[in-house]
Short mmCIF file of C-alpha atoms and ligand atoms in Angstrom, two decimals:
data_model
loop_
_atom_site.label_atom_id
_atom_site.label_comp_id
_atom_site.label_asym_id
_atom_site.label_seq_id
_atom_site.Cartn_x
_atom_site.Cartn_y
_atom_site.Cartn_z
CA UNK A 1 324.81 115.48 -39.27
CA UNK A 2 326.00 118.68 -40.09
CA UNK A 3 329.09 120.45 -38.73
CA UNK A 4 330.91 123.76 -39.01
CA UNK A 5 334.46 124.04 -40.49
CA UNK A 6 336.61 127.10 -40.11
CA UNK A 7 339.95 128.10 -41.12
CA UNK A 8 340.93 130.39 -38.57
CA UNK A 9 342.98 133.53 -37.74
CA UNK A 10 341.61 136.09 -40.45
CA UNK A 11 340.96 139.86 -39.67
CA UNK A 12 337.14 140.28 -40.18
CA UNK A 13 336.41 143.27 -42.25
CA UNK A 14 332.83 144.35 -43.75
CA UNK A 15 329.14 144.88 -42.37
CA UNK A 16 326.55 143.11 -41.94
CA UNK A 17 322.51 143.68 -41.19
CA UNK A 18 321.13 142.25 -38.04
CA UNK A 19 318.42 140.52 -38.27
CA UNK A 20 315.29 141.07 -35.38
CA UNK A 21 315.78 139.30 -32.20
CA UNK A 22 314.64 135.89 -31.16
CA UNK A 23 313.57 136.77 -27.53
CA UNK A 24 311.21 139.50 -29.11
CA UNK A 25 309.85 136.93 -31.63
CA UNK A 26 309.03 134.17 -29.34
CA UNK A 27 306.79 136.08 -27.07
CA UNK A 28 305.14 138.26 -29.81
CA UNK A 29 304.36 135.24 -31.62
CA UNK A 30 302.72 133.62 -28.66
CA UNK A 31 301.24 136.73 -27.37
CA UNK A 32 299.71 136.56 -31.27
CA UNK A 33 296.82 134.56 -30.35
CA UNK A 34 295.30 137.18 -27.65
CA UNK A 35 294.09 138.90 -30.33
CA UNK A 36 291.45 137.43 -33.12
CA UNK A 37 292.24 140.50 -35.24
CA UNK A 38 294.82 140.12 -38.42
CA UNK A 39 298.32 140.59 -37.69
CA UNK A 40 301.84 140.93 -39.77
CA UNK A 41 304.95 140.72 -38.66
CA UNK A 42 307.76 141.98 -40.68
CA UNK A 43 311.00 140.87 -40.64
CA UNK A 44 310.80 137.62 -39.16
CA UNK A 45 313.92 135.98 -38.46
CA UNK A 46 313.40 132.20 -39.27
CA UNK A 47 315.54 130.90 -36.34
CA UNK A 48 314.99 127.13 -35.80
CA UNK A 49 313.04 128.22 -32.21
CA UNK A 50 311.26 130.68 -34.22
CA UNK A 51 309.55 128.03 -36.59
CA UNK A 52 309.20 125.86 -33.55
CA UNK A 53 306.46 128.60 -32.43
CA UNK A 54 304.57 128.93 -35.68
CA UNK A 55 304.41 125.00 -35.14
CA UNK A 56 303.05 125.48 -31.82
CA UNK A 57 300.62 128.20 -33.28
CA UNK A 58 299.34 125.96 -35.77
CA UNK A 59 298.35 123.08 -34.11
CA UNK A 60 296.22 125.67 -31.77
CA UNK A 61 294.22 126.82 -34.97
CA UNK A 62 295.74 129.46 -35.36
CA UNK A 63 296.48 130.61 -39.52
CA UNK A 64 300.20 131.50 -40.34
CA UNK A 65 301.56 132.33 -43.91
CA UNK A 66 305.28 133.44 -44.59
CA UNK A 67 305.48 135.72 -47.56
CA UNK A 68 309.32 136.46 -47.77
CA UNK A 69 310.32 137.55 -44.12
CA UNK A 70 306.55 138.90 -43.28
CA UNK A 71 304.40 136.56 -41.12
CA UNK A 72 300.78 137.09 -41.63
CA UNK A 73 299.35 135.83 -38.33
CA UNK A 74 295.26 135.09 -37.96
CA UNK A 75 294.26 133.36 -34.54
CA UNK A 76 290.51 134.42 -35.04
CA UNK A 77 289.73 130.35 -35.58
CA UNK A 78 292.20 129.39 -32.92
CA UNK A 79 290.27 126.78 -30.20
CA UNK A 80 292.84 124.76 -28.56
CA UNK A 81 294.36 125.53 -25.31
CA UNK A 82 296.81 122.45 -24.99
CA UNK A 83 300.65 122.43 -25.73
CA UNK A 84 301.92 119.04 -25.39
CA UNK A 85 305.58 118.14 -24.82
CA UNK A 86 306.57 117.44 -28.43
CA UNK A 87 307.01 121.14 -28.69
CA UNK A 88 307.27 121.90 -24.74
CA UNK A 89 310.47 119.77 -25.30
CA UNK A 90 312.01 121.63 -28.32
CA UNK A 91 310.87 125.22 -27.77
CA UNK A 92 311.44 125.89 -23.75
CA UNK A 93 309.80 129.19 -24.33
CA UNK A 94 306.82 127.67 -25.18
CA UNK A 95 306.13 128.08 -21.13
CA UNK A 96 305.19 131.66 -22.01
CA UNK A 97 302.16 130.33 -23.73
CA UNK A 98 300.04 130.08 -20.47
CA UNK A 99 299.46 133.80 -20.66
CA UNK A 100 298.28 134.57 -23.79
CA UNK A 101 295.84 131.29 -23.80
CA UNK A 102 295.00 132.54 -20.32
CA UNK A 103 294.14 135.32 -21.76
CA UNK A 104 291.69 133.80 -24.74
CA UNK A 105 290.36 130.94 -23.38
CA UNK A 106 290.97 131.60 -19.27
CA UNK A 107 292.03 127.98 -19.76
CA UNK A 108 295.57 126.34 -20.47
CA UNK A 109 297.39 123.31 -20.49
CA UNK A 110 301.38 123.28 -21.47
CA UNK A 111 303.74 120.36 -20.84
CA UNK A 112 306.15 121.04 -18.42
CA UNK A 113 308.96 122.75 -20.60
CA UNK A 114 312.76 120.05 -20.10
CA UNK A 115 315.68 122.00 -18.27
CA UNK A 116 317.98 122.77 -21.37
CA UNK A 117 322.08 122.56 -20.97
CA UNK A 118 322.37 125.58 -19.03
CA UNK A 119 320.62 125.00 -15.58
CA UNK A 120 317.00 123.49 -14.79
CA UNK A 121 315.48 126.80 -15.63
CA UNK A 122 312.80 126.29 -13.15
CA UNK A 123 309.17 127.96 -13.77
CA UNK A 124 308.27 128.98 -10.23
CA UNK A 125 307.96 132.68 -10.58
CA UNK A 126 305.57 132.21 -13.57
CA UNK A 127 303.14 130.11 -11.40
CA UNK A 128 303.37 132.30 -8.74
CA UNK A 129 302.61 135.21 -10.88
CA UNK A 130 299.43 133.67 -12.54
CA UNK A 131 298.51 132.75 -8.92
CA UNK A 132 298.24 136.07 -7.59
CA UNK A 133 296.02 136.91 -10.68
CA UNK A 134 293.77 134.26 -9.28
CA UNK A 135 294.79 131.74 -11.63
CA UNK A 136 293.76 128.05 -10.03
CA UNK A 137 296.93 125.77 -11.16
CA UNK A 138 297.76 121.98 -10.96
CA UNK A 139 300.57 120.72 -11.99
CA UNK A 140 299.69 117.02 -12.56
CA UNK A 141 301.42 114.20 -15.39
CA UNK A 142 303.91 116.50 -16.67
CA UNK A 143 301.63 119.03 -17.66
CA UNK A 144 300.93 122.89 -16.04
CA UNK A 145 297.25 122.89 -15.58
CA UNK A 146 295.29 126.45 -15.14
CA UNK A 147 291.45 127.56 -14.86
CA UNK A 148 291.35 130.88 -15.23
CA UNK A 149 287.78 131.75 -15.11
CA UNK A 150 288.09 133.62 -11.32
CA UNK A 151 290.80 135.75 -12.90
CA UNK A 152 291.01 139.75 -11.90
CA UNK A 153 293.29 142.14 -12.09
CA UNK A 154 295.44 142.04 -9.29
CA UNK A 155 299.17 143.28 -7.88
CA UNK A 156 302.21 140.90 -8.58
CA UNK A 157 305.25 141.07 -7.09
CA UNK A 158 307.67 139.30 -8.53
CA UNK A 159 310.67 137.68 -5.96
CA UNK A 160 313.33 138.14 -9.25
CA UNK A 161 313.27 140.29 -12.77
CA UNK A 162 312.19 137.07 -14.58
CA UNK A 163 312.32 137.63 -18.41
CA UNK A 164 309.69 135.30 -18.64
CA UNK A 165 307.74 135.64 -15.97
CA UNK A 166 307.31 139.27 -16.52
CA UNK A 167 306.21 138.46 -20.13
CA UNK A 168 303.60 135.68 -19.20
CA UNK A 169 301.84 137.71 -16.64
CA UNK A 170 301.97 140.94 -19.08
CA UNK A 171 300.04 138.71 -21.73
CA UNK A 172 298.00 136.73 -18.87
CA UNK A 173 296.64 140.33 -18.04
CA UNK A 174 295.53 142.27 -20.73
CA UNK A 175 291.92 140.73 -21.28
CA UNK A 176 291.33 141.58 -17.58
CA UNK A 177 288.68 144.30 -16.16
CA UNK A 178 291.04 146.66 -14.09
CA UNK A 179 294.60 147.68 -13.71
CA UNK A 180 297.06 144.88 -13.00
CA UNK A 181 300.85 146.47 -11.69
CA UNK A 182 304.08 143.78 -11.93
CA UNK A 183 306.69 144.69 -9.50
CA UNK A 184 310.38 143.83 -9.58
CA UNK A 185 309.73 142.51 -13.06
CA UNK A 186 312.70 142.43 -15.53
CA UNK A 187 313.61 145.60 -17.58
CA UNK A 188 315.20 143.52 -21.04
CA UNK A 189 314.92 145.61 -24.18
CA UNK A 190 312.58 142.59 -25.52
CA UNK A 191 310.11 143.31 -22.49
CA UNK A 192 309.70 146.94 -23.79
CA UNK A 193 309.20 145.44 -27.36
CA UNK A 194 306.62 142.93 -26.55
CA UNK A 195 304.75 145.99 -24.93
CA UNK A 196 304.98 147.93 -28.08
CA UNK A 197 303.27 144.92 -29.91
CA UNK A 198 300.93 144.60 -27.44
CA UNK A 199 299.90 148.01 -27.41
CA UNK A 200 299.95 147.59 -31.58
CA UNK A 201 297.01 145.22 -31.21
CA UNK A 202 294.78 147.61 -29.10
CA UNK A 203 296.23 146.31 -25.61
CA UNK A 204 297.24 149.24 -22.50
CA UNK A 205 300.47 148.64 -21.49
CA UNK A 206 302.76 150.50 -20.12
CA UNK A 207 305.78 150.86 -17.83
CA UNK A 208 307.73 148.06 -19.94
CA UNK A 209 311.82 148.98 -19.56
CA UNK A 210 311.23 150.03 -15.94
CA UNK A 211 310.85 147.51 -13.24
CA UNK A 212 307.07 148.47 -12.64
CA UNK A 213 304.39 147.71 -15.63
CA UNK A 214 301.29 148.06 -15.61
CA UNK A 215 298.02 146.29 -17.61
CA UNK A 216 294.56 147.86 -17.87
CA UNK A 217 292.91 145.46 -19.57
CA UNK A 218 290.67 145.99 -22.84
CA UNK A 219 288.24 144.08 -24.78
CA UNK A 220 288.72 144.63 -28.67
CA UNK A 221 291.53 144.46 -30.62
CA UNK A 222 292.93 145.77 -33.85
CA UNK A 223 294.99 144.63 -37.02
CA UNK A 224 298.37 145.66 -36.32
CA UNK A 225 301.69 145.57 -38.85
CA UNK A 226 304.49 145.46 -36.22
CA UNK A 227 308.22 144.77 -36.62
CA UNK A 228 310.58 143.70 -33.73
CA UNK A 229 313.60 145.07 -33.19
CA UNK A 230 317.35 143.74 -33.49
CA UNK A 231 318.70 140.85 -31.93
CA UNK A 232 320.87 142.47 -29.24
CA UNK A 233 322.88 139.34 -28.78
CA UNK A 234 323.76 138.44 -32.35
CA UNK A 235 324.91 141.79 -32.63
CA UNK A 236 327.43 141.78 -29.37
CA UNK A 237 328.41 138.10 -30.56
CA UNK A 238 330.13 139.60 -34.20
CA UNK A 239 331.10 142.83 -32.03
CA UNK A 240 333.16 139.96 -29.46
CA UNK A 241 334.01 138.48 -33.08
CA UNK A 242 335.75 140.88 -33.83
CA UNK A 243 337.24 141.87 -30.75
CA UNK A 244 338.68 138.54 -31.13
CA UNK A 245 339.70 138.14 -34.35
CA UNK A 246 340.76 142.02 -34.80
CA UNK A 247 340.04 144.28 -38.20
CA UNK A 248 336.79 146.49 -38.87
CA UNK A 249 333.52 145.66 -38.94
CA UNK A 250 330.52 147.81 -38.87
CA UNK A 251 326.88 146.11 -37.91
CA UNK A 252 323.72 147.94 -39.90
CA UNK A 253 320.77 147.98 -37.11
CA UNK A 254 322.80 147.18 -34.08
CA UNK A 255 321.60 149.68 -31.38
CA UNK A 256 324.45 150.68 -29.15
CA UNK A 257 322.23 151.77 -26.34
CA UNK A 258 320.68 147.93 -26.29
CA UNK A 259 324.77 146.86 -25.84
CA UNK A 260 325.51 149.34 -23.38
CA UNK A 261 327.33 147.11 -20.64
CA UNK A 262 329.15 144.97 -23.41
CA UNK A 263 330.50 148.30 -25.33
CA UNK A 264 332.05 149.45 -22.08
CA UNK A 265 334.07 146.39 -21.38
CA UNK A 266 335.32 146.50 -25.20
CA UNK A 267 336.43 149.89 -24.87
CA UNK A 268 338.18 148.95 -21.75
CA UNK A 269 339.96 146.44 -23.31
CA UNK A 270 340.95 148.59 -26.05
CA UNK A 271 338.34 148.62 -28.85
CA UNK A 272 337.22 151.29 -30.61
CA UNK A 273 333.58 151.51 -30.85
CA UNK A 274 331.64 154.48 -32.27
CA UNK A 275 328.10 154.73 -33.76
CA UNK A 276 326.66 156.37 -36.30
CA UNK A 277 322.66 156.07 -36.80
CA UNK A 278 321.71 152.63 -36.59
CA UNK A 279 325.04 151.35 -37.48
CA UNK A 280 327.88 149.95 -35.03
CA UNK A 281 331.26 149.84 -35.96
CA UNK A 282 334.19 148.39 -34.25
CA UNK A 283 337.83 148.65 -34.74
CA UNK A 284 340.67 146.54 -33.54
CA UNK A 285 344.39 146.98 -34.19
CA UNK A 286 346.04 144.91 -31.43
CA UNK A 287 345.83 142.16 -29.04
CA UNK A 288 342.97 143.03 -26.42
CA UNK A 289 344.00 143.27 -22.46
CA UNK A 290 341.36 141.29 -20.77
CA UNK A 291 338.82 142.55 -18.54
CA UNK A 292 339.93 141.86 -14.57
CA UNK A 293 336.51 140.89 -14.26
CA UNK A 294 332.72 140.59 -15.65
CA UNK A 295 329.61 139.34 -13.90
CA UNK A 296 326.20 138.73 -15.32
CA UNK A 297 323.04 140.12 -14.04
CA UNK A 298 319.56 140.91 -14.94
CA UNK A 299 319.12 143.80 -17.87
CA UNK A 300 321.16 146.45 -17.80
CA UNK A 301 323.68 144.79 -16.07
CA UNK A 302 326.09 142.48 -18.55
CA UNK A 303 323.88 139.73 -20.18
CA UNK A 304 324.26 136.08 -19.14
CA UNK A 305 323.44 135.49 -23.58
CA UNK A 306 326.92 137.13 -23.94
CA UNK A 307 328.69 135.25 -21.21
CA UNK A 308 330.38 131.91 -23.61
CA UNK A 309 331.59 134.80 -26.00
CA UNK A 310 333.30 137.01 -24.24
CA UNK A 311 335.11 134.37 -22.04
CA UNK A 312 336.00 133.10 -25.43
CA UNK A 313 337.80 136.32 -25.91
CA UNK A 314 339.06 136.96 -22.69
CA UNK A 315 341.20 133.50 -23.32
CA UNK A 316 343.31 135.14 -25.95
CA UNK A 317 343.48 138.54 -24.34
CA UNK A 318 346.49 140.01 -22.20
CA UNK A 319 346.10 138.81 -18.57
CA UNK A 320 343.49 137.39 -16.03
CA UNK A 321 340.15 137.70 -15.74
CA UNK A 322 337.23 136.31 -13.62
CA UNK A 323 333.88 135.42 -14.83
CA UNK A 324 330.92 135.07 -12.49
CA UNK A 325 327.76 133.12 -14.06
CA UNK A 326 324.67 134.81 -11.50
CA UNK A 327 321.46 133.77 -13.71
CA UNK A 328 322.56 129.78 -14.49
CA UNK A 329 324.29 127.03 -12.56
CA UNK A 330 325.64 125.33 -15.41
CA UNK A 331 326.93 127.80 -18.00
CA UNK A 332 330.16 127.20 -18.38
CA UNK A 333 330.21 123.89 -20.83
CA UNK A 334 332.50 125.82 -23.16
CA UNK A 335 335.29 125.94 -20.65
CA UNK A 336 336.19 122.34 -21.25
CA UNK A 337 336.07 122.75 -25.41
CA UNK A 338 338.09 125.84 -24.86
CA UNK A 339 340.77 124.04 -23.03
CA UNK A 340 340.83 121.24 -25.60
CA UNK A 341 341.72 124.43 -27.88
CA UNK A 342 344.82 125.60 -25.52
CA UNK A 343 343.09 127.58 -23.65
CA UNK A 344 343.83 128.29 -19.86
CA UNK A 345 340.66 128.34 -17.44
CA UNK A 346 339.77 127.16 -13.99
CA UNK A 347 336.04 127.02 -13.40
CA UNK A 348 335.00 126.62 -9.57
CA UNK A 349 331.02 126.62 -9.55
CA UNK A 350 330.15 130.00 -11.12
CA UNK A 351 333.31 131.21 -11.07
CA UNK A 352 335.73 131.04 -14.55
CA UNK A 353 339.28 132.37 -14.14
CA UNK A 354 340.85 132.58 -17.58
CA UNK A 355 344.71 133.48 -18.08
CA UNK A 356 344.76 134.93 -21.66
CA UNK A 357 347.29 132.63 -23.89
CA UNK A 358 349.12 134.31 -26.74
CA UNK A 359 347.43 131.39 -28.89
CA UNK A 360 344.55 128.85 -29.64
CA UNK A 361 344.44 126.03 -32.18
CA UNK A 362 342.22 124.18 -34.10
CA UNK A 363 340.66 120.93 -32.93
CA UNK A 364 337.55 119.25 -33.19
CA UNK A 365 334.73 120.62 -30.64
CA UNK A 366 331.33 119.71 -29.66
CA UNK A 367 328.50 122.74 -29.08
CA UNK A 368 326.68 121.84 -26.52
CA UNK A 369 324.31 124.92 -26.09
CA UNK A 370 323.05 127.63 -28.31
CA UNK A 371 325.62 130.79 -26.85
CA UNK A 372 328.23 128.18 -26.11
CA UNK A 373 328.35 127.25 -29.52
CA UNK A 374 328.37 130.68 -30.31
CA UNK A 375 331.28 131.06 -28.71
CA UNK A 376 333.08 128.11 -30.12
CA UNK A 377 332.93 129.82 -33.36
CA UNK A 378 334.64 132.65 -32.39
CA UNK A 379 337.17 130.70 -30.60
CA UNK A 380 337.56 128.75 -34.15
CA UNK A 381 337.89 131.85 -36.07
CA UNK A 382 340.77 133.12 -34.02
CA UNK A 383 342.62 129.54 -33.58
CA UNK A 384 345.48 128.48 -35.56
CA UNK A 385 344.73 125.91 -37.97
CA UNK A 386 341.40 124.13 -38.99
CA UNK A 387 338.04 123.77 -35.97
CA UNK A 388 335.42 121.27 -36.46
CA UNK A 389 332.52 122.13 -34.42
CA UNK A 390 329.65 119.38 -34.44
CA UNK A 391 325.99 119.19 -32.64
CA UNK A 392 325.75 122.68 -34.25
CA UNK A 393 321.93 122.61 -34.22
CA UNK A 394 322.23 124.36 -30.67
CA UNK A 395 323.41 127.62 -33.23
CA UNK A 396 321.03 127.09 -35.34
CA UNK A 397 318.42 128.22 -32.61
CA UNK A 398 319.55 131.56 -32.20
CA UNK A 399 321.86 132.34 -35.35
CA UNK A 400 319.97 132.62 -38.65
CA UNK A 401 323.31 131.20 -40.62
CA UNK A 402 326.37 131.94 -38.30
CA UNK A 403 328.72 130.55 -41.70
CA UNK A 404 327.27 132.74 -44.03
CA UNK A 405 327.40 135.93 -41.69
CA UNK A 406 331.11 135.47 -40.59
CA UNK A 407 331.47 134.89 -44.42
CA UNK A 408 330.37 138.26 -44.91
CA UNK A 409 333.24 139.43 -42.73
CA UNK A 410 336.09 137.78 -44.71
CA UNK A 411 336.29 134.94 -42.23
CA UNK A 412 336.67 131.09 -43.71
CA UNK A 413 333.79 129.06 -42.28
CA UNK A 414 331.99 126.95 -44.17
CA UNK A 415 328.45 124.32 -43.06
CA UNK A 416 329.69 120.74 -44.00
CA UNK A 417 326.48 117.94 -44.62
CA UNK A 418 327.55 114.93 -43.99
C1 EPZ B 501 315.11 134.60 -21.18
O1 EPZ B 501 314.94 133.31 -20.63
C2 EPZ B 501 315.87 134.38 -22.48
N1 EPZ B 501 315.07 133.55 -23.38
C3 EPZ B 501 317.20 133.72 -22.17
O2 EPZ B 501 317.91 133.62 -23.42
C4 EPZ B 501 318.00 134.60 -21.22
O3 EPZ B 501 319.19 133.94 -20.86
C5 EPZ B 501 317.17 134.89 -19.96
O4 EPZ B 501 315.89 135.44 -20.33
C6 EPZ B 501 317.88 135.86 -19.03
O5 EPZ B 501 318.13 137.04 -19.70
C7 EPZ B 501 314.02 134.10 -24.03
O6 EPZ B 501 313.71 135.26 -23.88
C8 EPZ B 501 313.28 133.18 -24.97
P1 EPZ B 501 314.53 134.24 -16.78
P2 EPZ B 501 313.98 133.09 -19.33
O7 EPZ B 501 313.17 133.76 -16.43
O8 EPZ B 501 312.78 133.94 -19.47
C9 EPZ B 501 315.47 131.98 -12.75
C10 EPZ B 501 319.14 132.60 -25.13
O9 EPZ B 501 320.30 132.16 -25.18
N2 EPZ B 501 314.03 131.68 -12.75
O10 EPZ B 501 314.82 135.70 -16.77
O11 EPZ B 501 313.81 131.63 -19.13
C11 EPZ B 501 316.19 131.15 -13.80
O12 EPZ B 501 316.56 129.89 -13.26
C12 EPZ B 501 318.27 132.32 -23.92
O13 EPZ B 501 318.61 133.30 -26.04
C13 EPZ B 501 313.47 131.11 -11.61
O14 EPZ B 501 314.16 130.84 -10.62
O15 EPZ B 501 314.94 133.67 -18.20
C14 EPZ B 501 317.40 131.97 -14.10
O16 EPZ B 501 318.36 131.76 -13.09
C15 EPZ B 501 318.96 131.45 -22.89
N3 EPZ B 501 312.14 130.83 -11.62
C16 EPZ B 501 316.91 133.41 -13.96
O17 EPZ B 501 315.69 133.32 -13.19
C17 EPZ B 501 311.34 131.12 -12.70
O18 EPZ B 501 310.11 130.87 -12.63
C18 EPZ B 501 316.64 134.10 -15.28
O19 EPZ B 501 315.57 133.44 -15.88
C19 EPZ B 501 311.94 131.70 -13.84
C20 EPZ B 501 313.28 131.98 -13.84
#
């Protein structure tokens, strides 16, 4: 078992590169296999969901080979339609497969993805979407079951701005004679990226960072080279980092505009955050007032992936604030690690009301999601005294190698294999 040790209450100082974002990667790599046309994709970040996918890829026939961080992709051989739930269980993204084998073989078959520690994540807006392209589904043994061979272009309208959704009816659509139009869909930074790929390997998308996109579908492909962009959320974790922790720290490749709604709550708190080109940089001289209050919604609004680190600051900062959780029902885990830490929060159902304390210290702490755990490392790196985090293969999901990063900013964290 491995676990995370830090030494906490160092100034972070430094910069750091930020590597390309795990919610582009996912659906680019499963959106891959529309195409039976050579693709590379630079700059892959090997996140533990990330490899999960080329796993998933593979054992459809389709041909992946890492040379350094570029991922030559070849799904011309690919003939299997089935994703059973050894990977449905690991990767929940894997749901967002349905379109793009839609899309190649107008059949699929995916285990039904598990809930994960944040809520039970249920799928019904992707169904529903398919459904109005004509898609016939049954849902039968634990495993999502379409025929898509009456498929046609059609109009969705989606009842939420599902990231998902909006990504699996994209991909589900591009093969199809017509124009298909999503409505209401969701306006993330990663759907506009997934578009740009998709438009890389000869698809017509457009519309993607607006709430109306729209398919006309195509028949041939291209080769494409095509290279995500940053990882939005690893970049507002280290900017909370160091909101936290205090010092300077400037972030090569974090786009400000993609961090919009977390930069304004840091300046309100006191921060100083300017950009220049492609680089971030944050300043922090003394202890942070906290924000009165922060909710999370749907792209632009603040992002539910930043929600565990920023009430990890807001329980050092100067006064009270209140947290409401709108996308998941059970996003708050951290609270009770937090408190174990001397922190002071009352959660009532999606509510957290944190009183800032002048202190936290060091104890031993269990991650028990991905952005949770996230935020457990921040809370260790501003503690008194030594954290031991365990179960810290939820961070390993999303962070390529949290120690080594907050290494890079003077902080003293190291990965302990027991
Ligand atoms: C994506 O998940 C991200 N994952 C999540 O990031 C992120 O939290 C989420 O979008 C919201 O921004 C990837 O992109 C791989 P949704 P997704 O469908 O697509 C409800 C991380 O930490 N809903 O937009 O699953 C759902 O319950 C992860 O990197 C339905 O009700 O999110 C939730 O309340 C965590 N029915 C809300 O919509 C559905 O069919 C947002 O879900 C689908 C979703």
């Amino acid at each position: 078992m491995e676990t995370l040790s830090i030494n906490g209450g160092r100034e972070l100082s430094g910069e750091l590169e930020i590597v390309t974002a795990k919610n582009s990667l996912l659906p680019i790599l499963a959106g891959s296999i529309i195409s039976d046309k050579e693709i590379i994709i630079n700059k892959v970040a090997k996140f533990s969901d990330v490899l999960y996918m080329t796993k998933i890829l593979e054992s459809l026939g389709v041909k992946l080979q890492f040379n350094n961080d570029s991922l030559y992709i070849n799904s011309k051989y690919a003939d299997k339609f089935v994703v059973n739930d050894d990977f449905t269980k690991k990767v929940r993204s894997s749901i967002f497969m349905l379109g793009p084998l839609l899309s190649r073989f107008r059949k699929a078959k995916v285990a039904y993805p598990g809930g994960c520690n944040i809520g039970n994540r249920p799928i019904n807006l992707h169904i529903k979407g398919l459904e109005s392209l004509n898609v016939k589904i049954e849902e039968k043994h634990g495993y999502i079951i379409c025929d898509g061979r009456n498929m046609k272009a059609s109009e969705v309208h989606l009842d939420f701005p599902s990231v998902g959704a909006t990504e699996n009816i994209m991909m589900a659509s591009v093969r199809l004679k017509g124009v298909t139009t999503i409505y209401n869909c969701a306006r993330e930074p990663e759907i506009e990226d997934l578009q740009n790929f998709l438009n890389s390997i000869g698809c017509k998308v457009s519309g993607a960072g607006s709430s109306t996109i729209t398919i006309e579908g195509v028949q041939t492909f291209k080769a494409s080279t095509f290279t995500p962009i940053n990882d939005r959320i690893v970049a507002g974790t280290y900017l909370i980092a160091c909101a936290m922790c205090g010092g300077n720290i400037r972030l090569i490749g974090c786009e400000k505009k993609y961090n919009q709604a977390l930069i304004g709550k840091l300046k309100q708190s006191g921060a100083l955050i300017n950009e220049k080109g492609n680089t971030t940089e944050i300043i922090v001289k003394n202890r942070l007032k906290s924000i009165p209050s922060i909710e999370t919604q749907p792209y632009p609004g603040f992002p539910t992936d930043l929600q565990n680190q920023i009430l990890a600051l807001q329980t050092i900062t100067k006064g009270t604030s209140i947290i409401v959780e709108n996308l998941y029902e059970s996003r708050f885990k951290i609270c009770t690690e937090l408190s174990r830490m001397g922190a002071d929060i009352n959660v009532k159902c999606r509510m957290a009301i944190i009183n800032g304390v002048n202190k936290l210290y060091g104890a031993k702490v269990v991650a028990s999601d991905l952005r949770g755990g996230a935020g457990l490392v921040l809370a260790g790196l501003v503690a008194e005294g030594y954290t031991t985090i365990e179960d810290i293969y939820h961070i390993d999901r999303g962070y390529l190698s949290i120690e080594e990063d907050f290494c890079k900013l003077n902080a003293d964290i190291k990965r302990i294999k027991s």
